[in-house]
Coordinates of C-alpha atoms and ligand atoms in Angstrom, one line a residue:
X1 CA 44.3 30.5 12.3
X2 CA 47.2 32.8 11.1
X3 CA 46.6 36.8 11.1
X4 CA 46.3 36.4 7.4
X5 CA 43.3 33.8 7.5
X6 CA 41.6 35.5 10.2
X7 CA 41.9 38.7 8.2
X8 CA 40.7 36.8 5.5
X9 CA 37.4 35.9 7.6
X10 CA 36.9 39.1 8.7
X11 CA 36.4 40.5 5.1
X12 CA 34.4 37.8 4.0
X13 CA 31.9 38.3 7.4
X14 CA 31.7 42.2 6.6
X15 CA 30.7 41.2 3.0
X16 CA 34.5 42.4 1.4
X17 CA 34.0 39.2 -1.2
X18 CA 37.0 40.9 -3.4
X19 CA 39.2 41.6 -0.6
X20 CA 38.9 38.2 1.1
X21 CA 39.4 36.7 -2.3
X22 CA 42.5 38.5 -3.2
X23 CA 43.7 37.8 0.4
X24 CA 42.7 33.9 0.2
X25 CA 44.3 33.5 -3.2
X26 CA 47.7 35.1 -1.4
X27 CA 47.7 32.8 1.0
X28 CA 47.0 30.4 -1.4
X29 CA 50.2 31.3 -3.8
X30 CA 52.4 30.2 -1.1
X31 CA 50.7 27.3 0.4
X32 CA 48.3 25.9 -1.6
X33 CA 46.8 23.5 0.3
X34 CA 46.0 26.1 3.3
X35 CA 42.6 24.6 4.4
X36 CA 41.2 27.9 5.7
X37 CA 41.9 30.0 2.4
X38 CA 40.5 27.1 -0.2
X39 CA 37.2 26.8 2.1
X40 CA 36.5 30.8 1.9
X41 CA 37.7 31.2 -1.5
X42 CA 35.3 28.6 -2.5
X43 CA 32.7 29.5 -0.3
X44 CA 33.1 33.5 -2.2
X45 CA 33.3 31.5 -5.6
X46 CA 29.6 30.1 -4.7
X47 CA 28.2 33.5 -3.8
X48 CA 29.1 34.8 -6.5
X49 CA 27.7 31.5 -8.7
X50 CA 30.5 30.0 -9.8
X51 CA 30.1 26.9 -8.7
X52 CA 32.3 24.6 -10.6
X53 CA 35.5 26.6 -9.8
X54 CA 33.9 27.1 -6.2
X55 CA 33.5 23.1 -6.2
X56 CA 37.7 22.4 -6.8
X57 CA 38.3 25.2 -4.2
X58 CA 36.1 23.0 -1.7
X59 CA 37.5 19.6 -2.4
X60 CA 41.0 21.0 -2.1
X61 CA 40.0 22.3 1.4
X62 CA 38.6 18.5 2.6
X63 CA 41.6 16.8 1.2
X64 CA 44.0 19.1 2.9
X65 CA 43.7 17.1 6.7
X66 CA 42.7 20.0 8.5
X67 CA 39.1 19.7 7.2
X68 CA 36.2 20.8 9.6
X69 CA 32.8 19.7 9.4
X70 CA 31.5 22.6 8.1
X71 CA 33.8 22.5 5.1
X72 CA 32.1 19.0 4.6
X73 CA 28.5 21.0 4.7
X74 CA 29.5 23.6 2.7
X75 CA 31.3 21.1 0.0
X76 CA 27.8 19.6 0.3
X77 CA 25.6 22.1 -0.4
X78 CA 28.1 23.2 -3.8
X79 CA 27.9 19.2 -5.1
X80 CA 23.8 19.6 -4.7
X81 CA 23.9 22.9 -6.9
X82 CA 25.9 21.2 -9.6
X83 CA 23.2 18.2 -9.5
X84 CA 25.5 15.9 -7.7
X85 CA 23.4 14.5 -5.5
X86 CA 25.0 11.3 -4.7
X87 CA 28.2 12.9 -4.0
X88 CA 26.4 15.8 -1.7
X89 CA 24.8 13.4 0.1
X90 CA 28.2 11.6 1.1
X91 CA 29.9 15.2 1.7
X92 CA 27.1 16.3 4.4
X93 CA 27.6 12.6 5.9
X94 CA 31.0 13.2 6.5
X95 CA 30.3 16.4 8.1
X96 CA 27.4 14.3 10.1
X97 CA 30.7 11.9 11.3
X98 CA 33.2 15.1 12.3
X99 CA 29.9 17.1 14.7
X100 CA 26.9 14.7 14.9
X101 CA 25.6 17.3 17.9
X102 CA 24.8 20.0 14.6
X103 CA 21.3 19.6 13.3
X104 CA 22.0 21.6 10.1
X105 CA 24.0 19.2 8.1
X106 CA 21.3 16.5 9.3
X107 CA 18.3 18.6 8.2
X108 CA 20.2 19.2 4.6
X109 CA 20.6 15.4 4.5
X110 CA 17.2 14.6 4.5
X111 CA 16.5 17.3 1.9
X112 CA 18.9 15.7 -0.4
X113 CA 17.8 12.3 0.5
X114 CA 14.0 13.8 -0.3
X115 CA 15.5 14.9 -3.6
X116 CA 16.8 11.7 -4.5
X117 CA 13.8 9.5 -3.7
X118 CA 14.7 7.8 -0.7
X119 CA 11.7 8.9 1.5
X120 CA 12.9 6.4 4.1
X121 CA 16.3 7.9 4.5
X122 CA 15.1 11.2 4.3
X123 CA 12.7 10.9 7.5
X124 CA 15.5 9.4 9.2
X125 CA 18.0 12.5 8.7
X126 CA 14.8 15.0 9.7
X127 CA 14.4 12.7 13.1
X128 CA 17.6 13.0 13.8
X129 CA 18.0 16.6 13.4
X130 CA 14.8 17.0 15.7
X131 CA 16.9 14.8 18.2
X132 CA 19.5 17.0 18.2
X133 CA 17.0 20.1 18.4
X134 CA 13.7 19.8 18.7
X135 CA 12.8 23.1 17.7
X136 CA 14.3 23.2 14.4
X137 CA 11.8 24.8 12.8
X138 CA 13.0 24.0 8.9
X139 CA 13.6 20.4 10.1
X140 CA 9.7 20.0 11.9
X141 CA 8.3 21.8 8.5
X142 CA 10.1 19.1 6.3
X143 CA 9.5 16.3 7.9
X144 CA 5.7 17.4 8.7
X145 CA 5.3 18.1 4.6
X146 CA 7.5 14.6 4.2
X147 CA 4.9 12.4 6.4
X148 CA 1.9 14.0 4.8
X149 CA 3.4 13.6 1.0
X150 CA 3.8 9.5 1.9
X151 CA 1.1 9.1 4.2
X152 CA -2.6 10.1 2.2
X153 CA -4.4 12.3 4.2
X154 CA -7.6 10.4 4.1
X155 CA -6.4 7.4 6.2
X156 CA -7.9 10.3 8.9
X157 CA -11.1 10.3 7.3
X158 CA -11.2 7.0 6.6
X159 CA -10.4 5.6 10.4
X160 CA -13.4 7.7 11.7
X161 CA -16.1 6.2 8.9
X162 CA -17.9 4.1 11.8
X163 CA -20.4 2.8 9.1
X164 CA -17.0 1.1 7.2
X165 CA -15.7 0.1 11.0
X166 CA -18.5 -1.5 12.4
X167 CA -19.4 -3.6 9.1
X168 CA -15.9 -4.7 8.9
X169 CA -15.9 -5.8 12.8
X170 CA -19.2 -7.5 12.6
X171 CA -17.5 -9.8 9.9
X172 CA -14.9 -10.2 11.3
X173 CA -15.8 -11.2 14.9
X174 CA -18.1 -13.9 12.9
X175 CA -15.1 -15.4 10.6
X176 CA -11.9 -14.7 12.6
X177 CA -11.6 -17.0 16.0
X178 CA -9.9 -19.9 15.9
X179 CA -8.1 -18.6 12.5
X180 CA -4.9 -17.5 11.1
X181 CA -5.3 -13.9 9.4
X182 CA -3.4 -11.8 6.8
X183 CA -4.3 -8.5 6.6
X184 CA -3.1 -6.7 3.1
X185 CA -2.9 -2.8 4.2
X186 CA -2.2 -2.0 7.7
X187 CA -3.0 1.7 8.0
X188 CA -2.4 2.5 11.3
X189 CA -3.6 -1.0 12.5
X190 CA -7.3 -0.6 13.0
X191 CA -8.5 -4.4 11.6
X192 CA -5.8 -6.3 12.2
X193 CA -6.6 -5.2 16.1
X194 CA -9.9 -6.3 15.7
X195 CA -9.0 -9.2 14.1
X196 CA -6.6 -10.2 17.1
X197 CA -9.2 -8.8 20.0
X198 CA -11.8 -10.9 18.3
X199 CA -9.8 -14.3 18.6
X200 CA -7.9 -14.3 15.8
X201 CA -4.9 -17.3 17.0
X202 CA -2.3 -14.9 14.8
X203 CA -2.6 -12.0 12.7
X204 CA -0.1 -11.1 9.7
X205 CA -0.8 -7.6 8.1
X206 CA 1.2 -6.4 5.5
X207 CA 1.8 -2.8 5.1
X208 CA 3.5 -1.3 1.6
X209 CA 4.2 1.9 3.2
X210 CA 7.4 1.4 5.3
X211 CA 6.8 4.4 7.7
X212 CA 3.0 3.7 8.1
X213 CA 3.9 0.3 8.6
X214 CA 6.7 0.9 11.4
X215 CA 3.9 3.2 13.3
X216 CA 1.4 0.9 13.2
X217 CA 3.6 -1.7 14.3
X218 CA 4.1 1.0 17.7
X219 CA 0.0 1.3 17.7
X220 CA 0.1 -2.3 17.9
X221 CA 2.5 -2.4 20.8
X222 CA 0.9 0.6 22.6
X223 CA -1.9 -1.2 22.6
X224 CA -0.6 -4.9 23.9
X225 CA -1.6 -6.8 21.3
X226 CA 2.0 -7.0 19.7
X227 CA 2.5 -10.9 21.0
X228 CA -0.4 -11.4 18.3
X229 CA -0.1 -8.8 15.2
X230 CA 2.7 -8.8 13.4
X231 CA 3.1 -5.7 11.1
X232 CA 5.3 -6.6 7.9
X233 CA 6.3 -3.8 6.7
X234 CA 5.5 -5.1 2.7
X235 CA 3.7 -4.9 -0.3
X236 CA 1.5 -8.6 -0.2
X237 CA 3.5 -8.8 -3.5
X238 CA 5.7 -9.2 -2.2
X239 CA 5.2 -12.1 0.5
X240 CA 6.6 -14.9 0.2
X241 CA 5.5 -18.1 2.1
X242 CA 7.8 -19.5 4.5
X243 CA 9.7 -16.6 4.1
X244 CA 7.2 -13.4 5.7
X245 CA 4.8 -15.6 6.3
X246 CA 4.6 -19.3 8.2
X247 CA 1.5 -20.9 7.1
X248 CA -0.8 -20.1 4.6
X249 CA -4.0 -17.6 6.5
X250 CA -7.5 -19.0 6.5
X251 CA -8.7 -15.5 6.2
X252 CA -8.0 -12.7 4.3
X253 CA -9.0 -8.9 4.9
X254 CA -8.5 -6.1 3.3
X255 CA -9.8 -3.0 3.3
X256 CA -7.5 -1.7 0.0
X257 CA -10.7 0.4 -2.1
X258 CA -10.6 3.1 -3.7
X259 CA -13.5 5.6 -4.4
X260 CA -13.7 3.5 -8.1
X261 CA -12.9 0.3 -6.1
X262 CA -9.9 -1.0 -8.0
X263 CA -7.2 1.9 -8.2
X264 CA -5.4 0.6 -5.3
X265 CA -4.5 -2.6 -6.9
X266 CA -7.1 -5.0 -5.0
X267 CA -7.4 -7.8 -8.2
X268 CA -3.6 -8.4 -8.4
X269 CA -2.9 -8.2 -4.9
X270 CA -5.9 -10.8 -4.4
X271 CA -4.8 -13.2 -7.4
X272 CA -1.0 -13.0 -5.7
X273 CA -2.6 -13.4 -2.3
X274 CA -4.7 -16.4 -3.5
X275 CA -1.9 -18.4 -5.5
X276 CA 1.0 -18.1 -2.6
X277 CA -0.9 -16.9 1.0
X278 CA -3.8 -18.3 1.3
X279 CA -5.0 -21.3 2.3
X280 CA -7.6 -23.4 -0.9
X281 CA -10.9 -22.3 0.8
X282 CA -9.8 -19.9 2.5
X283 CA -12.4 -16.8 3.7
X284 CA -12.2 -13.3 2.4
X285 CA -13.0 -10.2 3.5
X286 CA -15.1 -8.7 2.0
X287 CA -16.4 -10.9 0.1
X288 CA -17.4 -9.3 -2.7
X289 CA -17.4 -6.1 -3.7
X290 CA -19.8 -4.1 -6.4
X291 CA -18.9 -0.7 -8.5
X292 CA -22.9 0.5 -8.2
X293 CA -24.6 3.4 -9.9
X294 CA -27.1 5.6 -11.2
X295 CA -28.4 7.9 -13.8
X296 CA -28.1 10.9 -12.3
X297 CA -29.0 14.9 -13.3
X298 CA -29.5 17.6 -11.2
X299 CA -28.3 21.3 -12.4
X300 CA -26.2 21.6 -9.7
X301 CA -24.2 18.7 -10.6
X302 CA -24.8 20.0 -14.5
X303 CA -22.7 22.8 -13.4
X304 CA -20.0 21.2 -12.2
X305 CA -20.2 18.6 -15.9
X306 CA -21.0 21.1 -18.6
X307 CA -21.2 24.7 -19.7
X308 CA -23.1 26.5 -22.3
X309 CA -23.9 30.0 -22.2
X310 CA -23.1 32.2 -19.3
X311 CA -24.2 36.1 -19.3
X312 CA -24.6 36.6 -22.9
X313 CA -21.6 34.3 -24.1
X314 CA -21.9 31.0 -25.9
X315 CA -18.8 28.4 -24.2
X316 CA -20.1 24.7 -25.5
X317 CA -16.8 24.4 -26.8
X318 CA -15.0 24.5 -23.5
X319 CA -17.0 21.3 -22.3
X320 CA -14.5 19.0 -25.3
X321 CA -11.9 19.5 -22.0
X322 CA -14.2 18.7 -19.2
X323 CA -12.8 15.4 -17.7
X324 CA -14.6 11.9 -17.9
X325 CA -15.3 11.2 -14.8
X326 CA -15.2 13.4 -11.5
X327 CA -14.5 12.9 -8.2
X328 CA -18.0 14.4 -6.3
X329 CA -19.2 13.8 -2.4
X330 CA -22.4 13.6 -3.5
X331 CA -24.3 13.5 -0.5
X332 CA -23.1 17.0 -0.5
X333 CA -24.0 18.2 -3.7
X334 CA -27.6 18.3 -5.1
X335 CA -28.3 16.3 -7.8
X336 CA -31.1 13.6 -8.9
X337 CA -31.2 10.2 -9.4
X338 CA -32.9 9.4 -12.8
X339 CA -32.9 5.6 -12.5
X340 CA -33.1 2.9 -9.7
X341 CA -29.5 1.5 -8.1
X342 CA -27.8 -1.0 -10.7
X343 CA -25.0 -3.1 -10.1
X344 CA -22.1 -2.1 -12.8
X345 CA -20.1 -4.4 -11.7
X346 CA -19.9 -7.0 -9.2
X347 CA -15.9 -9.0 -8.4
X348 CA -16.5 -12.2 -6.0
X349 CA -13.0 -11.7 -4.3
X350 CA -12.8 -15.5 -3.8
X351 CA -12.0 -15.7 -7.1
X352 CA -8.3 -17.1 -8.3
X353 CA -8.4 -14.9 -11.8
X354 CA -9.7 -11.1 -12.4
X355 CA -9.3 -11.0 -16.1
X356 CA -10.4 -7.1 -17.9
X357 CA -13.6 -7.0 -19.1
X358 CA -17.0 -5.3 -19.3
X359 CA -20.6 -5.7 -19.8
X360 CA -23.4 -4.1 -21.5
X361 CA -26.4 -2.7 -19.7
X362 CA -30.0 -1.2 -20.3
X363 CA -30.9 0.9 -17.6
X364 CA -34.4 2.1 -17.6
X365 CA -34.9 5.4 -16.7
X366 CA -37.4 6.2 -14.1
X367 CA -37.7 9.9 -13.8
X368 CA -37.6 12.0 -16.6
X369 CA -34.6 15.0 -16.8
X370 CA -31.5 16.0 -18.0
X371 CA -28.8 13.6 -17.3
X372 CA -25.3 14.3 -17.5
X373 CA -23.6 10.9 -17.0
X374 CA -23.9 7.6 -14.3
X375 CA -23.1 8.2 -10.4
X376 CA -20.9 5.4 -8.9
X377 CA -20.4 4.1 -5.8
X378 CA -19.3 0.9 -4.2
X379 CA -20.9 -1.3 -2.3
X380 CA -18.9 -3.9 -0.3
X381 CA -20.6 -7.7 1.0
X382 CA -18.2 -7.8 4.2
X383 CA -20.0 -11.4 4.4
X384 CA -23.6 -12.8 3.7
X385 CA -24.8 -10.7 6.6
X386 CA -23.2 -7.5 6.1
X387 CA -22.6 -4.4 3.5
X388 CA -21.3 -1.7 3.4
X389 CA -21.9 0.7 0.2
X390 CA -21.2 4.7 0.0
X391 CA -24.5 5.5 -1.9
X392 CA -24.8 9.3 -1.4
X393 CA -28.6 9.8 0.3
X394 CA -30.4 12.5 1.3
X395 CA -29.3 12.8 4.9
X396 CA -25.8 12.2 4.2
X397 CA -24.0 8.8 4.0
X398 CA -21.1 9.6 6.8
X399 CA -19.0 7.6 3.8
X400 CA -15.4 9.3 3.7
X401 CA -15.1 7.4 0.1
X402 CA -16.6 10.5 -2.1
X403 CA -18.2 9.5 -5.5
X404 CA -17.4 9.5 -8.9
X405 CA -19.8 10.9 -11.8
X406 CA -18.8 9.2 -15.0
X407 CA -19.5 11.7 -17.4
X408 CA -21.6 11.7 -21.0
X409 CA -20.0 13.3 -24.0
X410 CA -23.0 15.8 -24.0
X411 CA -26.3 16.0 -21.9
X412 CA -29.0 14.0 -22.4
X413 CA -32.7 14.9 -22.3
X414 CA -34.2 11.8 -20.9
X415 CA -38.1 10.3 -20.6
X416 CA -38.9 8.3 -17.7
X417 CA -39.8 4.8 -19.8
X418 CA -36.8 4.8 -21.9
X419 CA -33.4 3.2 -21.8
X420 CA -30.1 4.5 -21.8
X421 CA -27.4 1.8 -23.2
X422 CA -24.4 1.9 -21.5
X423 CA -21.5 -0.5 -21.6
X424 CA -19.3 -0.8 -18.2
X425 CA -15.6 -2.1 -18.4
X426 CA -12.6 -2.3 -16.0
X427 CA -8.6 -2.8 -16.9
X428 CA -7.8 -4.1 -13.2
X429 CA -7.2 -0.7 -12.2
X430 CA -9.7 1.6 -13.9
X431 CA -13.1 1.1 -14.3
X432 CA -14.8 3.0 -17.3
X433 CA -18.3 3.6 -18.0
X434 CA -19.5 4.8 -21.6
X435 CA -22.6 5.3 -23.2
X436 CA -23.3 3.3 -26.0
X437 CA -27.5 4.8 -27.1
X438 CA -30.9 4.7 -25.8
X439 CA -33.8 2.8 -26.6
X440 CA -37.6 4.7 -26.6
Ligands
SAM501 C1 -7.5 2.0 2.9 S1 -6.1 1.8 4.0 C2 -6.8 0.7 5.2 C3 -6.0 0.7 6.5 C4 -6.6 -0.2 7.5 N1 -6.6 -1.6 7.1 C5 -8.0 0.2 7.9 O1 -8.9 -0.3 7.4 O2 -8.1 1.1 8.8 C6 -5.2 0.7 3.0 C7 -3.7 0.6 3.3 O3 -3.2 -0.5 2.6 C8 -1.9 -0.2 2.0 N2 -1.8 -1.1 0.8 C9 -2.6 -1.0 -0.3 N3 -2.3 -2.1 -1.1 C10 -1.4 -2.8 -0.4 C11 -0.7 -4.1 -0.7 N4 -1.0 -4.7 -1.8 N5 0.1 -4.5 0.2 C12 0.4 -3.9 1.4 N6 -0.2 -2.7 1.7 C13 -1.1 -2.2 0.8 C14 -2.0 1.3 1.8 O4 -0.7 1.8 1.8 C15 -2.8 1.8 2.9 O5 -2.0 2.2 4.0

């Protein structure tokens, strides 16, 4: 560095932005490629917000051949405030190249890669970074807030639910040995184990989530069963036979339900799974699989649905933005059920075809109150022998699927005798559940 550049540097670290500019742009009159002066200019230019002159300052310093890495970073982070994202991301690469040992550019990386979408990419950059210092706090906190955006936090939940475990393994130990399994939805691995450990000949699971997916496929490993489970790291949509898959499976599971059954895609995935993975007569997994439900009222639940008057005030209006339907453990919440258990909806999952549809129903009501909308809950037939529902009881279900309260326009004052009309439908993704009158 000449006296004049490190002069330069020395009144740009002691916060002298004018000085070090007017010294920089010197330097700059009479050799205006000087790496050192069009890197702190720039990097003054940026301070002080103007990015776009800052940015021609920067690029000058990279082309001139005496560019360091963290010109690359700081040309980086200039291309990302002017919405370049494509262009930072290549800038902060280059800096990767010239001083792969600094975990700064790498942690930046995978926030622009975050930025841009590519989740994948981004965890890779954050890894890195931790390779390079494990203790890099911003890099731990992004790629801790990364994993938990991508991978649902119920799958924690969900794993413990030893009701859902056990009636899946029961099932499963009666239609797996001897077989060739897909699994559609890996999680972390759990069925397609079982399905192995209870004889399965091979196991295929699919997993649309490409970092569950390559974790699982290490659960699976850790746990020697690897020769057997193969994780494909897919959506089953994405399968083709011969291709991701040898031979067509003779069983299917999944475990791919939602608290209103069909959010996570199960029809199509089952009609794709049917026409190109499965073998004719092949055996699902469940089964079948119900959206049940109740009349239900209860004023704590009320609370939660409607509003009128609270203190002196008069807020019915409010209730024309309450939602239709509302997520509710109710096995947690107090409430009543003002009918007996009716079956909504019911999908045999050996089906080919899931066309949308509906049906009307006359529930009778069996305890009189004032109810505020149906209760559902779903109730799975693993096989003939086994079920599995979430109906919320008294002494707690254990379910980690909550329950949904389809809501009523207003609430009704019902008579134990009479007959609420309601009409149940489902698009393949949503179901909806609308009252259509009552009968005395
Ligand atoms: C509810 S979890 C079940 C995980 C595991 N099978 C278990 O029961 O412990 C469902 C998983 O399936 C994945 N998934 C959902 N639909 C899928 C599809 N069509 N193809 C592949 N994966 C899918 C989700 O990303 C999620 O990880």
């Amino acid at each position: 560095m000449t006296p004049g550049q490190l002069r330069a540097k020395q009144l740009y670290e002691s916060g002298h932005f004018e000085e070090a500019a007017q010294l920089c742009r010197a330097i700059l009159s009479a050799d205006e490629r000087n790496a050192e002066a069009n890197h702190l200019l720039g990097l003054i230019l940026y301070r002080q917000g103007q990015n776009r002159t800052a940015l021609g300052y920067l690029q000058r310093a990279v082309a001139s051949g005496a560019a360091t890495p963290r010109m690359y970073g700081n040309l980086g982070a200039v291309l990302n405030s002017l919405g370049d994202l494509g262009a930072a991301i290549d800038a902060y690469r280059q800096a990767i190249t010239r001083d792969p040992a600094n975990p700064w550019p790498l942690n930046n990386l995978g926030v622009l890669y975050r930025n841009a979408g590519q989740l994948d990419a981004a965890i890779e950059a954050f890894r890195r970074a931790l390779a390079v210092k494990p203790d890099l706090a911003e890099a731990q906190v992004n790629l801790r807030l990364l994993y938990s955006s991508i991978v649902p936090q119920w799958h924690f939940a969900m794993m413990h639910d030893r009701a859902r475990n056990d009636a899946y393994e029961a099932a499963i130990r009666r239609a797996v040995p001897g077989k060739r399994v897909l699994e559609i939805g890996t999680g972390a691995g759990l069925l397609a184990m079982m399905a192995a450990q209870s004889g399965a000949t091979q196991v295929d699971s699919c997993e649309a989530v490409s970092v569950i997916a390559q974790r699982a496929a290490g659960i699976v490993a850790r746990n020697g069963l690897a020769q057997r489970v193969r994780i494909i790291p897919k959506r089953s949509t994405d399968l083709q036979p011969g291709r991701d898959i040898a031979q067509r499976a003779e069983v299917l599971i999944t475990e791919t339900f939602s608290s209103n059954l069909l959010d996570e895609g199960i029809l199509p995935s089952l009609e794709h799974a049917h026409r190109n993975l499965l073998t004719a007569n092949a055996v699902t997994i469940p089964a079948a699989a119900s959206a049940m439900g109740f009349l239900i009222g209860g004023s704590a639940l009320g609370e939660m649905l409607f509003v009128d008057r609270i203190k002196s005030f008069d807020f019915t209006p409010f209730n024309e933005f309450a939602p239709p339907r509302l997520v509710i453990p109710l096995d947690s919440v107090a409430h009543e059920p003002l009918s007996a258990d009716i079956e909504l909806l019911r999908f045999d999952l050996s089906q080919r075809e899931f066309p949308m549809g509906g049906r009307e129903l006359a529930i009778p009501v069996t305890h009189g109150g004032i109810c505020f909308g149906v209760a559902l809950w779903i109730k799975l037939d693993l096989d003939s022998s086994t079920q599995y529902s979430n109906r919320p009881t008294a002494g707690g279900s254990n379910s980690h699927w909550p329950n949904i309260v389809y809501r009523f326009p207003t609430p009704l004052t019902v008579a134990a005798g009479e007959t609420l009309r309601i009409v149940a439908r489902h698009d393949r993704a949503e179901i909806s559940i609308d009252l259509i009158g009552r009968q005395k």
